PDB file of C-alpha atoms in Angstrom:
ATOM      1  CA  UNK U 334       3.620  -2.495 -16.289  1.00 43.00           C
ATOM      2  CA  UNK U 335       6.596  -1.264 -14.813  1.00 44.00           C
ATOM      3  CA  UNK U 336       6.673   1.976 -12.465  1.00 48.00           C
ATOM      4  CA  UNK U 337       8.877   4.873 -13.982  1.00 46.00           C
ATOM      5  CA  UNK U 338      11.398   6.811 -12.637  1.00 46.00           C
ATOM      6  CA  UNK U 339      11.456  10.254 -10.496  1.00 48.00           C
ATOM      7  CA  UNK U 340       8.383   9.993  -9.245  1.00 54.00           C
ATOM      8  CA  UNK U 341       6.163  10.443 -12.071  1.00 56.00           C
ATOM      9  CA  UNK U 342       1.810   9.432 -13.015  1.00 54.00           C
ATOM     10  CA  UNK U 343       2.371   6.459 -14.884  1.00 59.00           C
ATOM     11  CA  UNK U 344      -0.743   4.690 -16.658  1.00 85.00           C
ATOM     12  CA  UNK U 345      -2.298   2.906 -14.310  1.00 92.00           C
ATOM     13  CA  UNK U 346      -1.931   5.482 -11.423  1.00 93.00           C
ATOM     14  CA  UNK U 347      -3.514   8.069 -14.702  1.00 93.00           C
ATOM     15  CA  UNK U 348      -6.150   5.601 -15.000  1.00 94.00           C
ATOM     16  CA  UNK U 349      -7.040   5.278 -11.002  1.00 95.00           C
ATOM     17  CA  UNK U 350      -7.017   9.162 -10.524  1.00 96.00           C
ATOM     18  CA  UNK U 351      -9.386   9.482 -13.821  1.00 96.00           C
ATOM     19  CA  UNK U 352     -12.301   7.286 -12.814  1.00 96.00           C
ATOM     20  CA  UNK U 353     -11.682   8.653  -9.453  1.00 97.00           C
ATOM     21  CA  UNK U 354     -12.185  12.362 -10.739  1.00 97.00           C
ATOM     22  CA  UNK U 355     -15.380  11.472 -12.633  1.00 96.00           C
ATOM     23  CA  UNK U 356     -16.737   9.544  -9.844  1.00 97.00           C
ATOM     24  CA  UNK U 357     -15.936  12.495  -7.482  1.00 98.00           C
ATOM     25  CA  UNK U 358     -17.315  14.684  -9.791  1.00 96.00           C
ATOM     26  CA  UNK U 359     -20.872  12.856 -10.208  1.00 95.00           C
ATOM     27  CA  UNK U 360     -20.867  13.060  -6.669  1.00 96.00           C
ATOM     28  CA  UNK U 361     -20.435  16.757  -6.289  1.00 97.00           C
ATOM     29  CA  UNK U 362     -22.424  17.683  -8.770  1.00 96.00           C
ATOM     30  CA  UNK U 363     -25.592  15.621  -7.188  1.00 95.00           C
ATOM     31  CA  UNK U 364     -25.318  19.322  -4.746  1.00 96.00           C
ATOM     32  CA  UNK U 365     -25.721  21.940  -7.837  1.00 95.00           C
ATOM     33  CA  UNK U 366     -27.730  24.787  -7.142  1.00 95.00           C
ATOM     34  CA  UNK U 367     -28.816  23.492  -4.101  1.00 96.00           C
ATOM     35  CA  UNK U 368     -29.013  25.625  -0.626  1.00 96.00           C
ATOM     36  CA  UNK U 369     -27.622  24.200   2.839  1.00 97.00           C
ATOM     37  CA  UNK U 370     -30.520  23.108   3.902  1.00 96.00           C
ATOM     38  CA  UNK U 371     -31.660  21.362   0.531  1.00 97.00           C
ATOM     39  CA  UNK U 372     -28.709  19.322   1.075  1.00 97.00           C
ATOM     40  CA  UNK U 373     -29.333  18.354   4.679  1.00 96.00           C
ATOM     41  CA  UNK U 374     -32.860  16.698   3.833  1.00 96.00           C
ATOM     42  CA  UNK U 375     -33.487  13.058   4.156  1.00 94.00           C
ATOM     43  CA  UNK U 376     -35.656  12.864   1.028  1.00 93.00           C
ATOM     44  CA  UNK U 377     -35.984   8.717   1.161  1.00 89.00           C
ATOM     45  CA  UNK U 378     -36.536   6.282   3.728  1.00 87.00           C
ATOM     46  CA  UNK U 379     -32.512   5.809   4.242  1.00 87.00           C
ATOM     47  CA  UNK U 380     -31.187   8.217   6.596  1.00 87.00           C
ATOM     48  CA  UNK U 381     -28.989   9.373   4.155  1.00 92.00           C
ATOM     49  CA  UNK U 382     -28.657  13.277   2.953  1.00 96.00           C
ATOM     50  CA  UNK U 383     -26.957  14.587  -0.116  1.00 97.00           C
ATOM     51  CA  UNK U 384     -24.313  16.635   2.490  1.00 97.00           C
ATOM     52  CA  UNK U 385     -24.018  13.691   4.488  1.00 96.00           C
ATOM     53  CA  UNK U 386     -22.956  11.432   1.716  1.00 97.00           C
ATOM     54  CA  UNK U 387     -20.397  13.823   0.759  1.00 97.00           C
ATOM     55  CA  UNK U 388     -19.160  14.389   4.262  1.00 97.00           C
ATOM     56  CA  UNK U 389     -19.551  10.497   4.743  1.00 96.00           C
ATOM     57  CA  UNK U 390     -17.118   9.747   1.377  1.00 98.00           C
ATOM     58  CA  UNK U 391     -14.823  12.788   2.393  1.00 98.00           C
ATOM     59  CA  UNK U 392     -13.888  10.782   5.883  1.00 95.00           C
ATOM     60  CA  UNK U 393     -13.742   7.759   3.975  1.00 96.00           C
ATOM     61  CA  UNK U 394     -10.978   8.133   1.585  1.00 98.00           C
ATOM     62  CA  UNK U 395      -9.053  10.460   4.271  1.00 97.00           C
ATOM     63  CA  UNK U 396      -8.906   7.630   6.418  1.00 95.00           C
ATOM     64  CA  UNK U 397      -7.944   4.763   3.879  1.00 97.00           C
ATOM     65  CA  UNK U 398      -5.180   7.310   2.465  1.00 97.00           C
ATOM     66  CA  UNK U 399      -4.495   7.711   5.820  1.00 97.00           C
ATOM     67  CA  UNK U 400      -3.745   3.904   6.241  1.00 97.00           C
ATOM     68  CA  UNK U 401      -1.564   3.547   2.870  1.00 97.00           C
ATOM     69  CA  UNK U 402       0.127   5.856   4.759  1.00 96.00           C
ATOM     70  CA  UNK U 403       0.637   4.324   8.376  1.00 96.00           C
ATOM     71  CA  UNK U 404      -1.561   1.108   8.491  1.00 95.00           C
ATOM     72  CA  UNK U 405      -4.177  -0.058  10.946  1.00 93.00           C
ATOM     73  CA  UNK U 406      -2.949   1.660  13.630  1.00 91.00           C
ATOM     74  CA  UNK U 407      -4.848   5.117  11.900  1.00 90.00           C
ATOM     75  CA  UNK U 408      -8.042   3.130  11.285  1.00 88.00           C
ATOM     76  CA  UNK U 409     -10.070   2.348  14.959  1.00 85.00           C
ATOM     77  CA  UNK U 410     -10.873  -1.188  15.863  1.00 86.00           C
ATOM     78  CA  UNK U 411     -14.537  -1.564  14.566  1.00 86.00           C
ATOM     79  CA  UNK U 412     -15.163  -4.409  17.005  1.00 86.00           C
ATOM     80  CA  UNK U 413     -14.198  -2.499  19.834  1.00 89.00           C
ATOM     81  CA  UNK U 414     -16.327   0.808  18.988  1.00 87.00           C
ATOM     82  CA  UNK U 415     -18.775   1.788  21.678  1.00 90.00           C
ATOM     83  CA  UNK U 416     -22.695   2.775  20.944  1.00 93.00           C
ATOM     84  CA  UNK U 417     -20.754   6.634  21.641  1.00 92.00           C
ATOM     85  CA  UNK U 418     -18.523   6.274  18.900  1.00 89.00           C
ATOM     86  CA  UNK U 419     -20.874   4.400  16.601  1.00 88.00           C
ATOM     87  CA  UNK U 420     -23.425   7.524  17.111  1.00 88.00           C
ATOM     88  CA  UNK U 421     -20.183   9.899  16.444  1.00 88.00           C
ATOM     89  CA  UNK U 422     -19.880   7.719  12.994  1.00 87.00           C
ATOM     90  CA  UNK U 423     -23.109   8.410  12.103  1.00 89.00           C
ATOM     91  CA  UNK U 424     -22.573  11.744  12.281  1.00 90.00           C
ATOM     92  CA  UNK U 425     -20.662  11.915   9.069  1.00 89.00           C
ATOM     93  CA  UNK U 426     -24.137  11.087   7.634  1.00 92.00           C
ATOM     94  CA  UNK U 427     -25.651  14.213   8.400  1.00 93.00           C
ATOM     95  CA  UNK U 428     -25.474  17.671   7.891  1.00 96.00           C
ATOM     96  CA  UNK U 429     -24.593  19.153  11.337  1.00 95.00           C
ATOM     97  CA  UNK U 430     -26.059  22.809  12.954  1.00 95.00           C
ATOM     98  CA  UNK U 431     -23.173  25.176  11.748  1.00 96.00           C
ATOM     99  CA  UNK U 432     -22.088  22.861   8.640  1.00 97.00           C
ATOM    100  CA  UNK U 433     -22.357  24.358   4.832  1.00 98.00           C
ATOM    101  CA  UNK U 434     -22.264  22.707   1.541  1.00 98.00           C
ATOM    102  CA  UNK U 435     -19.397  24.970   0.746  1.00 98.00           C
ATOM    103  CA  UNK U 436     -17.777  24.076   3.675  1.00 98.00           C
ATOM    104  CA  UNK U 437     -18.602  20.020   3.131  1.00 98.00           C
ATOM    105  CA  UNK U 438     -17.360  20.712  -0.748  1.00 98.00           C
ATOM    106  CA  UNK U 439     -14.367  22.407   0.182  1.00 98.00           C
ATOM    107  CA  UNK U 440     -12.859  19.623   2.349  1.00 98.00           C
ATOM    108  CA  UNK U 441     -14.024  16.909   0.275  1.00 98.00           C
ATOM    109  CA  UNK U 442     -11.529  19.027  -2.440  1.00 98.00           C
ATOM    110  CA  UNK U 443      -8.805  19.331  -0.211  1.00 98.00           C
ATOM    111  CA  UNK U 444      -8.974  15.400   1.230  1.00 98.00           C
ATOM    112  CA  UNK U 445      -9.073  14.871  -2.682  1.00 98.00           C
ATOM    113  CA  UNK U 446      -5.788  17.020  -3.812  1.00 98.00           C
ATOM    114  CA  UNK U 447      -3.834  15.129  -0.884  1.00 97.00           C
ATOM    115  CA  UNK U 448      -5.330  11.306  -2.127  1.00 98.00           C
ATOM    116  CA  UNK U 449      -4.103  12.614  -6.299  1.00 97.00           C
ATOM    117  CA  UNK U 450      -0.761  13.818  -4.942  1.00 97.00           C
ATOM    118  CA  UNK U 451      -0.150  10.396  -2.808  1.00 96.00           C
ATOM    119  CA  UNK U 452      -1.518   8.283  -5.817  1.00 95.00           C
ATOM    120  CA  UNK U 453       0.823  10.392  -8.185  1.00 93.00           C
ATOM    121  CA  UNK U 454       4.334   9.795  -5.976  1.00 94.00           C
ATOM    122  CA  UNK U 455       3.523   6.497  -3.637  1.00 94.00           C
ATOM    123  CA  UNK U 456       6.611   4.286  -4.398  1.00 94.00           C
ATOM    124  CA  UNK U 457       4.805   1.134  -4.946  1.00 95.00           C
ATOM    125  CA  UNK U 458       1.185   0.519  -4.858  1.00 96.00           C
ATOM    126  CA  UNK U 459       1.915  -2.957  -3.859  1.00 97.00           C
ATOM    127  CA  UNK U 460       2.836  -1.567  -0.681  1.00 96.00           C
ATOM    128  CA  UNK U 461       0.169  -3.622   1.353  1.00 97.00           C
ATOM    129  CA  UNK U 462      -0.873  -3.258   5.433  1.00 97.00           C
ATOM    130  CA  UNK U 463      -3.149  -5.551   7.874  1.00 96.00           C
ATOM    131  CA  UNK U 464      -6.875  -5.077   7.469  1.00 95.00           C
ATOM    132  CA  UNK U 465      -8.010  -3.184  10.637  1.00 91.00           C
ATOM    133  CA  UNK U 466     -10.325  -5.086  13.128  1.00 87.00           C
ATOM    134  CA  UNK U 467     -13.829  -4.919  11.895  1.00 89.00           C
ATOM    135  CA  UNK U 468     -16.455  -7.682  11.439  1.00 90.00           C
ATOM    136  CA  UNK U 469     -16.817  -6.938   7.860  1.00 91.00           C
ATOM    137  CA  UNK U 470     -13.014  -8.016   7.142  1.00 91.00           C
ATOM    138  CA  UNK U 471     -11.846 -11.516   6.789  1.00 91.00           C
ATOM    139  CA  UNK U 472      -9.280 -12.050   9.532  1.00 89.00           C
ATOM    140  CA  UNK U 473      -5.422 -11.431   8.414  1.00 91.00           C
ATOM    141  CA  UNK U 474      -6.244  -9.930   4.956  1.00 94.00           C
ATOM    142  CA  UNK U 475      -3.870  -7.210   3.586  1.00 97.00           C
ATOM    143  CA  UNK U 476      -4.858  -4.548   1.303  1.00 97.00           C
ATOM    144  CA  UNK U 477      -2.361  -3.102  -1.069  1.00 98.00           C
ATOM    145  CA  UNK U 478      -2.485   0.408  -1.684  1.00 97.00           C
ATOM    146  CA  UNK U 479      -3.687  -0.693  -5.129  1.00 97.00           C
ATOM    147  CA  UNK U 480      -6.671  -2.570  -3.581  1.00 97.00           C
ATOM    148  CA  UNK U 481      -7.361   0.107  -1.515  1.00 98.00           C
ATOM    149  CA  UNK U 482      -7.337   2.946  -4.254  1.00 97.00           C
ATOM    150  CA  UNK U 483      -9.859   0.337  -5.889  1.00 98.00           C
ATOM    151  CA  UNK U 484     -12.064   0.426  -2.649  1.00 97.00           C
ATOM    152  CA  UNK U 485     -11.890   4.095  -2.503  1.00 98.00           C
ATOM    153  CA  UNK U 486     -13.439   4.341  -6.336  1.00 98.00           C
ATOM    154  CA  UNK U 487     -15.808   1.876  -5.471  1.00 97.00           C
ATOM    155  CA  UNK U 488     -17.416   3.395  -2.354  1.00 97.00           C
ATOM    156  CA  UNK U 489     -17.073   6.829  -4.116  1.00 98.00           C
ATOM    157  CA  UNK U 490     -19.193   5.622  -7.316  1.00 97.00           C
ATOM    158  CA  UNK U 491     -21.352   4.037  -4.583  1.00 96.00           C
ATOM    159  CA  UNK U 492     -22.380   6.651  -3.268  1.00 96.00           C
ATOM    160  CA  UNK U 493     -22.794   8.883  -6.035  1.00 95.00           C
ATOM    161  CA  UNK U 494     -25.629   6.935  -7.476  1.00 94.00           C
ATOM    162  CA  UNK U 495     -27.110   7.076  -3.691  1.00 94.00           C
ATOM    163  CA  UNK U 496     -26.955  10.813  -3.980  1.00 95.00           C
ATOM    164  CA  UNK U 497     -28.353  10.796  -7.539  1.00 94.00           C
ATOM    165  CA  UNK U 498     -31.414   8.810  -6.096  1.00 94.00           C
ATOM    166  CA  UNK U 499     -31.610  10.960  -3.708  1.00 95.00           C
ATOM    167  CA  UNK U 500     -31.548  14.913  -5.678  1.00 95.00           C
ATOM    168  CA  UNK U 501     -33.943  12.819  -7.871  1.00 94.00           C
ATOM    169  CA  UNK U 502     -36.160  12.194  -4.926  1.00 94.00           C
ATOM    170  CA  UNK U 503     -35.848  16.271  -3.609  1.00 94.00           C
ATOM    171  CA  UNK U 504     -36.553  17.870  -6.844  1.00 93.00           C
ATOM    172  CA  UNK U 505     -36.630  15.584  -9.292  1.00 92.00           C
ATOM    173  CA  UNK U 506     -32.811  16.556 -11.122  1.00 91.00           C
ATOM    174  CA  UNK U 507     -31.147  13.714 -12.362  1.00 85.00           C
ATOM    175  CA  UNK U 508     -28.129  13.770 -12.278  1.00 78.00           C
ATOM    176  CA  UNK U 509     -26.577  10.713 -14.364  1.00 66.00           C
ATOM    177  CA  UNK U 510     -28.780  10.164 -16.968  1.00 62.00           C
TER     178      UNK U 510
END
């Protein structure tokens, strides 16, 4: 399929930001009706919390838009990361003192509105970069900004069905089915 002109969605950058918007959408609405704390509570044996996940998916895609942007060099070396910074990382898990679902929602919509306006005018989402260092990636690999757009839905529905588990668990609301 060929990329139009000026800029505009064509039908496989409609079809990316579609599942990504339903995706997104399970996700956020694993959090309905629920308070702050509600959304803070571990309610299985994972460490995982319905705020957390949300928090933990926001950072996500910022970052990876971040490097279809500018590369590596905005992603941190993962085999260089000190127990500090692996304890920071784990933060995103959680629901800190002082954070609010509002709050958590309201970012993940804003990291969101910047990832649909880069899908909707990148030039090329063959555009590829380096893999940044991290024992999980296979030395050398690139990543178009295709590939990583397909990562991004991937960990997003992910984690969705994580949080559906999880509401399930805390008052038994399913979510997706």
């Amino acid at each position: 399929m060929t990329e139009t002109t000026h800029n505009t969605v064509t039908d496989e950058r409609t079809d990316l930001l579609e599942v990504l918007a339903k995706h997104r959408q399970f996700l956020r609405f694993t959090t309905h009706d629920l308070t702050d704390e509600q959304v803070g509570r571990r309610t299985t044996a994972s460490e995982l919390c319905l705020g957390g996940l949300i928090k933990h998916v926001t950072s996500a895609e910022r970052n990876w838009v971040g490097f279809i942007q500018h590369g590596p060099s905005i992603m941190p070396d993962f085999t260089a990361m000190t127990e500090a910074d692996w304890a920071k990382r784990a933060d995103e898990f959680r629901m800190l003192p002082g954070e609010t679902l509002a709050g958590v929602l309201a970012e993940y919509e804003e990291v969101a509105r910047r990832t649909d306006e880069l899908v909707a005018t990148l030039p090329d989402l063959n555009a590829a970069h380096p893999l940044p260092k991290a024992p999980w990636f296979e030395p050398g690999a690139r990543w178009s900004a295709r590939r990583v757009l397909l990562h991004i839905i991937a960990e997003t529905t992910q984690h969705a069905g994580h949080a559906d588990i999880i509401r399930e668990s805390l008052d038994g609301a399913k979510t997706m089915g």
